CSV table of C-alpha atoms in Angstrom, one decimal:
chain,number,residue,atom,x,y,z
A,785,GLY,CA,-16.5,-15.1,21.7
A,786,ASN,CA,-15.6,-13.1,18.9
A,787,SER,CA,-16.4,-15.3,15.5
A,788,VAL,CA,-16.8,-14.2,11.6
A,789,THR,CA,-20.0,-15.9,9.7
A,790,GLN,CA,-19.3,-15.6,6.1
A,791,MET,CA,-21.8,-16.5,3.3
A,792,GLU,CA,-21.2,-20.3,2.2
A,793,GLY,CA,-19.5,-21.2,-0.8
A,794,PRO,CA,-18.9,-22.0,-3.6
A,795,VAL,CA,-19.8,-18.9,-6.1
A,796,THR,CA,-19.8,-19.2,-9.5
A,797,LEU,CA,-19.8,-16.1,-11.9
A,798,SER,CA,-19.2,-15.0,-15.6
A,799,GLU,CA,-16.5,-12.3,-16.5
A,800,GLU,CA,-17.8,-8.9,-15.0
A,801,ALA,CA,-20.4,-10.0,-13.3
A,802,PHE,CA,-21.4,-8.3,-9.7
A,803,LEU,CA,-20.0,-9.8,-7.0
A,804,THR,CA,-20.8,-9.5,-3.1
A,805,ILE,CA,-20.2,-12.1,-0.4
A,806,ASN,CA,-21.7,-11.8,2.5
A,807,CYS,CA,-19.8,-10.9,5.6
A,808,THR,CA,-21.3,-10.9,9.5
A,809,TYR,CA,-19.2,-10.7,13.0
A,810,THR,CA,-19.8,-11.0,16.5
A,811,ALA,CA,-17.3,-9.3,19.3
A,812,THR,CA,-16.6,-7.9,22.7
A,813,GLY,CA,-15.1,-5.5,21.8
A,814,TYR,CA,-14.3,-3.0,18.4
A,815,PRO,CA,-12.8,-4.3,16.0
A,816,SER,CA,-10.9,-3.8,13.4
A,817,LEU,CA,-12.4,-6.1,10.0
A,818,PHE,CA,-10.4,-7.2,6.9
A,819,TRP,CA,-10.8,-8.9,3.8
A,820,TYR,CA,-8.0,-11.6,3.1
A,821,VAL,CA,-7.9,-13.0,-0.5
A,822,GLN,CA,-6.0,-16.6,-0.7
A,823,TYR,CA,-4.9,-18.2,-4.0
A,824,PRO,CA,-4.2,-21.6,-5.4
A,825,GLY,CA,-1.1,-22.6,-4.0
A,826,GLU,CA,-0.6,-18.8,-2.3
A,827,GLY,CA,-0.7,-17.6,1.3
A,828,LEU,CA,-3.2,-15.4,2.1
A,829,GLN,CA,-2.9,-11.3,0.9
A,830,LEU,CA,-4.6,-8.6,2.3
A,831,LEU,CA,-7.4,-6.9,-0.3
A,832,LEU,CA,-8.7,-4.3,1.9
A,833,LYS,CA,-9.1,-3.7,5.9
A,834,ALA,CA,-11.1,-1.0,7.5
A,835,THR,CA,-10.3,0.3,11.5
A,836,LYS,CA,-13.5,1.6,12.6
A,837,ALA,CA,-17.5,2.3,11.9
A,838,ASP,CA,-18.0,3.7,8.2
A,839,ASP,CA,-15.2,3.2,7.1
A,840,LYS,CA,-14.5,1.8,3.8
A,841,GLY,CA,-11.4,-0.1,2.5
A,842,SER,CA,-11.1,-0.5,-1.0
A,843,ASN,CA,-8.5,-2.4,-3.5
A,844,LYS,CA,-8.1,-3.9,-7.3
A,845,GLY,CA,-11.9,-2.7,-7.4
A,846,PHE,CA,-13.3,-4.9,-4.5
A,847,GLU,CA,-15.1,-3.0,-1.6
A,848,ALA,CA,-16.1,-3.4,1.8
A,849,THR,CA,-17.7,-1.4,4.2
A,850,TYR,CA,-17.6,-1.1,8.1
A,851,ARG,CA,-21.4,-1.7,9.1
A,852,LYS,CA,-21.3,-1.2,12.9
A,853,GLU,CA,-25.0,-1.2,13.4
A,854,THR,CA,-25.7,-4.4,11.0
A,855,THR,CA,-22.1,-6.0,12.1
A,856,SER,CA,-21.7,-6.5,8.5
A,857,PHE,CA,-19.1,-6.3,5.8
A,858,HIS,CA,-19.4,-7.0,2.9
A,859,LEU,CA,-17.5,-7.6,-0.2
A,860,GLU,CA,-18.2,-6.2,-3.2
A,861,LYS,CA,-16.6,-5.9,-7.1
A,862,GLY,CA,-18.6,-4.2,-9.6
A,863,SER,CA,-17.4,-6.1,-13.1
A,864,VAL,CA,-15.4,-9.6,-11.7
A,865,GLN,CA,-12.2,-11.0,-13.8
A,866,VAL,CA,-11.1,-14.4,-14.2
A,867,SER,CA,-7.8,-13.8,-12.8
A,868,ASP,CA,-10.5,-12.7,-9.2
A,869,SER,CA,-10.9,-16.7,-8.4
A,870,ALA,CA,-9.8,-17.3,-4.9
A,871,VAL,CA,-11.0,-18.1,-1.8
A,872,TYR,CA,-11.7,-15.3,-0.3
A,873,PHE,CA,-11.4,-15.3,4.3
A,874,CYS,CA,-12.9,-12.5,6.1
A,875,ALA,CA,-11.5,-11.9,9.4
A,876,LEU,CA,-11.4,-10.0,12.2
A,877,ARG,CA,-9.2,-8.2,15.4
A,878,LEU,CA,-9.4,-7.1,18.1
A,879,GLU,CA,-6.8,-4.5,19.1
A,880,GLY,CA,-5.1,-3.7,22.8
A,881,SER,CA,-4.5,-7.1,24.5
A,882,ASN,CA,-5.3,-9.3,21.7
A,883,TYR,CA,-3.5,-9.3,18.4
A,884,LYS,CA,-4.5,-12.9,16.8
A,885,LEU,CA,-7.0,-12.7,13.1
A,886,THR,CA,-10.5,-14.3,14.2
A,887,PHE,CA,-11.5,-15.6,10.2
A,888,GLY,CA,-14.4,-17.0,9.1
A,889,LYS,CA,-15.0,-20.3,6.6
A,890,GLY,CA,-13.9,-18.5,3.2
A,891,THR,CA,-16.1,-18.6,0.1
A,892,LEU,CA,-14.4,-19.7,-3.1
A,893,LEU,CA,-15.2,-17.6,-6.2
A,894,THR,CA,-15.1,-19.3,-9.6
A,895,VAL,CA,-15.4,-16.5,-12.3
A,896,ASN,CA,-15.7,-18.1,-15.9
A,897,PRO,CA,-14.9,-16.5,-19.2
B,966,LYS,CA,12.3,-7.0,0.0
B,967,ALA,CA,11.5,-10.8,0.2
B,968,GLY,CA,8.9,-12.1,1.7
B,969,VAL,CA,7.8,-14.4,4.7
B,970,THR,CA,9.8,-17.9,3.8
B,971,GLN,CA,8.4,-21.4,5.3
B,972,THR,CA,10.4,-24.0,5.2
B,973,PRO,CA,9.7,-27.0,4.1
B,974,ARG,CA,6.6,-26.6,1.8
B,975,TYR,CA,5.6,-30.1,1.6
B,976,LEU,CA,6.3,-32.5,4.6
B,977,ILE,CA,4.8,-36.2,5.2
B,978,LYS,CA,4.9,-37.9,8.2
B,979,THR,CA,3.4,-40.7,10.3
B,980,ARG,CA,1.3,-40.8,13.7
B,981,GLY,CA,3.2,-40.3,16.8
B,982,GLN,CA,6.3,-38.7,15.1
B,983,GLN,CA,7.5,-34.9,15.5
B,984,VAL,CA,7.8,-32.3,13.3
B,985,THR,CA,9.2,-28.7,13.0
B,986,LEU,CA,8.4,-26.0,10.7
B,987,SER,CA,10.1,-23.2,9.9
B,988,CYS,CA,9.2,-19.4,9.4
B,989,SER,CA,11.5,-16.4,8.2
B,990,PRO,CA,9.9,-13.5,8.6
B,991,ILE,CA,10.1,-9.7,6.2
B,992,SER,CA,13.3,-8.5,7.3
B,993,GLY,CA,13.0,-6.6,10.0
B,994,HIS,CA,9.8,-7.8,11.5
B,995,ARG,CA,9.4,-8.7,14.8
B,996,SER,CA,5.8,-10.2,15.3
B,997,VAL,CA,5.6,-13.4,13.7
B,998,SER,CA,2.0,-15.5,14.2
B,999,TRP,CA,0.8,-19.5,12.9
B,1000,TYR,CA,-1.9,-20.1,12.1
B,1001,GLN,CA,-3.6,-23.9,11.0
B,1002,GLN,CA,-6.0,-24.2,8.2
B,1003,THR,CA,-8.4,-27.3,7.6
B,1004,PRO,CA,-11.0,-28.2,5.7
B,1005,GLY,CA,-13.6,-28.6,8.4
B,1006,GLN,CA,-12.1,-25.7,11.0
B,1007,GLY,CA,-10.6,-23.4,9.2
B,1008,LEU,CA,-7.9,-21.3,9.8
B,1009,GLN,CA,-7.4,-20.8,13.6
B,1010,PHE,CA,-4.6,-19.3,15.9
B,1011,LEU,CA,-1.7,-20.9,17.1
B,1012,PHE,CA,0.6,-18.3,18.8
B,1013,GLU,CA,1.9,-14.6,18.5
B,1014,TYR,CA,5.4,-14.5,18.9
B,1015,PHE,CA,7.7,-11.1,19.3
B,1016,SER,CA,11.0,-10.5,20.3
B,1017,GLU,CA,11.5,-14.1,21.6
B,1018,THR,CA,8.6,-14.2,23.7
B,1019,GLN,CA,4.9,-15.7,23.5
B,1020,ARG,CA,2.6,-13.0,23.6
B,1021,ASN,CA,-0.7,-14.9,22.7
B,1022,LYS,CA,-1.8,-18.7,22.4
B,1023,GLY,CA,-5.0,-20.0,20.6
B,1024,ASN,CA,-6.4,-23.4,21.8
B,1025,PHE,CA,-4.5,-25.8,20.8
B,1026,PRO,CA,-2.9,-28.9,23.2
B,1027,GLY,CA,0.2,-28.5,24.7
B,1028,ARG,CA,1.7,-31.3,21.6
B,1029,PHE,CA,2.2,-27.6,19.6
B,1030,SER,CA,5.1,-25.0,20.9
B,1031,GLY,CA,6.9,-22.9,18.9
B,1032,ARG,CA,10.4,-20.8,19.8
B,1033,GLN,CA,11.2,-17.3,18.4
B,1034,PHE,CA,15.4,-16.6,18.0
B,1035,SER,CA,16.6,-13.9,18.3
B,1036,ASN,CA,17.1,-12.9,14.6
B,1037,SER,CA,13.6,-13.1,14.7
B,1038,ARG,CA,13.0,-16.6,13.0
B,1039,SER,CA,10.5,-18.6,14.8
B,1040,GLU,CA,9.5,-22.1,14.8
B,1041,MET,CA,6.9,-24.1,15.2
B,1042,ASN,CA,6.5,-28.3,17.0
B,1043,VAL,CA,4.0,-30.9,16.7
B,1044,SER,CA,5.0,-33.6,19.5
B,1045,THR,CA,3.1,-37.0,19.1
B,1046,LEU,CA,1.3,-36.0,15.5
B,1047,GLU,CA,-2.2,-37.1,15.1
B,1048,LEU,CA,-4.0,-37.2,11.8
B,1049,GLY,CA,-6.0,-34.5,12.9
B,1050,ASP,CA,-2.7,-32.3,12.9
B,1051,SER,CA,-2.7,-33.0,9.0
B,1052,ALA,CA,-3.1,-29.7,7.6
B,1053,LEU,CA,-1.4,-25.7,6.0
B,1054,TYR,CA,0.4,-24.6,8.2
B,1055,LEU,CA,0.7,-20.1,7.6
B,1056,CYS,CA,3.1,-18.0,9.8
B,1057,ALA,CA,2.7,-14.4,9.5
B,1058,SER,CA,5.0,-11.6,10.3
B,1059,SER,CA,4.4,-7.9,11.1
B,1060,LEU,CA,6.2,-4.8,12.7
B,1061,GLY,CA,4.4,-4.7,16.1
B,1062,ARG,CA,0.9,-4.4,15.7
B,1063,GLY,CA,0.5,-3.5,12.1
B,1064,GLU,CA,-0.7,-5.7,8.9
B,1065,GLN,CA,0.4,-9.1,8.6
B,1066,PHE,CA,1.6,-10.6,5.7
B,1067,PHE,CA,1.6,-14.4,5.3
B,1068,GLY,CA,4.2,-16.6,4.2
B,1069,PRO,CA,3.2,-19.7,1.7
B,1070,GLY,CA,2.8,-21.8,4.0
B,1071,THR,CA,4.1,-25.5,4.9
B,1072,ARG,CA,0.9,-28.0,3.8
B,1073,LEU,CA,1.8,-31.3,6.8
B,1074,THR,CA,0.7,-34.3,5.9
B,1075,VAL,CA,-0.1,-37.0,8.5
B,1076,LEU,CA,-0.7,-40.6,8.1
C-alpha cells in the first residue's frame, strides 16, 4: 500500500538554525507530494507541493525536492524563526482513481529565541 | 473569501451516543473530504464527497457515515460512540481535484 514515513520528533532548534525534516514514501503509482503545517489549535495549511520527479516546492523560505530515485521529499529551511514552531506533515496523493491524502505521523518543531 | 468552517468546535459525548459534525466548504468548492486525527494513528482519511456523491471511502467501520447536501455542505455521523473515537475531525474542501483547504476541526471527546 501507500505510506509516508517522516522523522520522529520533537525537533528543537534555536532561532536562525538550519532545519531538515526527513520524509520518505512508498507508493504504487506516481504520487504528488505535499508538506502541510499545523499551528496550535488550527487545521492544516498547505506549505508546499511537488507533482513530479525533480520538482522543487518552495514557500516562506521552506523548500523540498521530489526525489524519485530515493523516494524522498525532505523539508528544509535555512534559518528558522520562532513563528515556525508547529507540527509539520508530509503527505502524498495518487492522482487518478484515489484522491485521498496519505499523511506521515507529523513532526513537532519548536524554535527557541 | 471565507474559509472552511466546522461546527461545533468542541464536543463531549458518552459511549454509545451518536454525534453529527458539520462542515461548510469554501464557496464554490464541490469536493469535501473528512479526516480523523489521533495521537496514535495520526491523520487518516474517512471519506470524500463530490456533488452529493461519496467518491472515496477509507477503512473505517460502518458506524462512520457522511453525506453532502446540494449546497456542498457536508455532515459526518458517528453512531454508537466508542472511547477510541475521541479525535480531532478535520474537513477539507477543494475545487474538484485541486488543492485541499482544511478547516480548524471539531475536537470530539468520548467519555
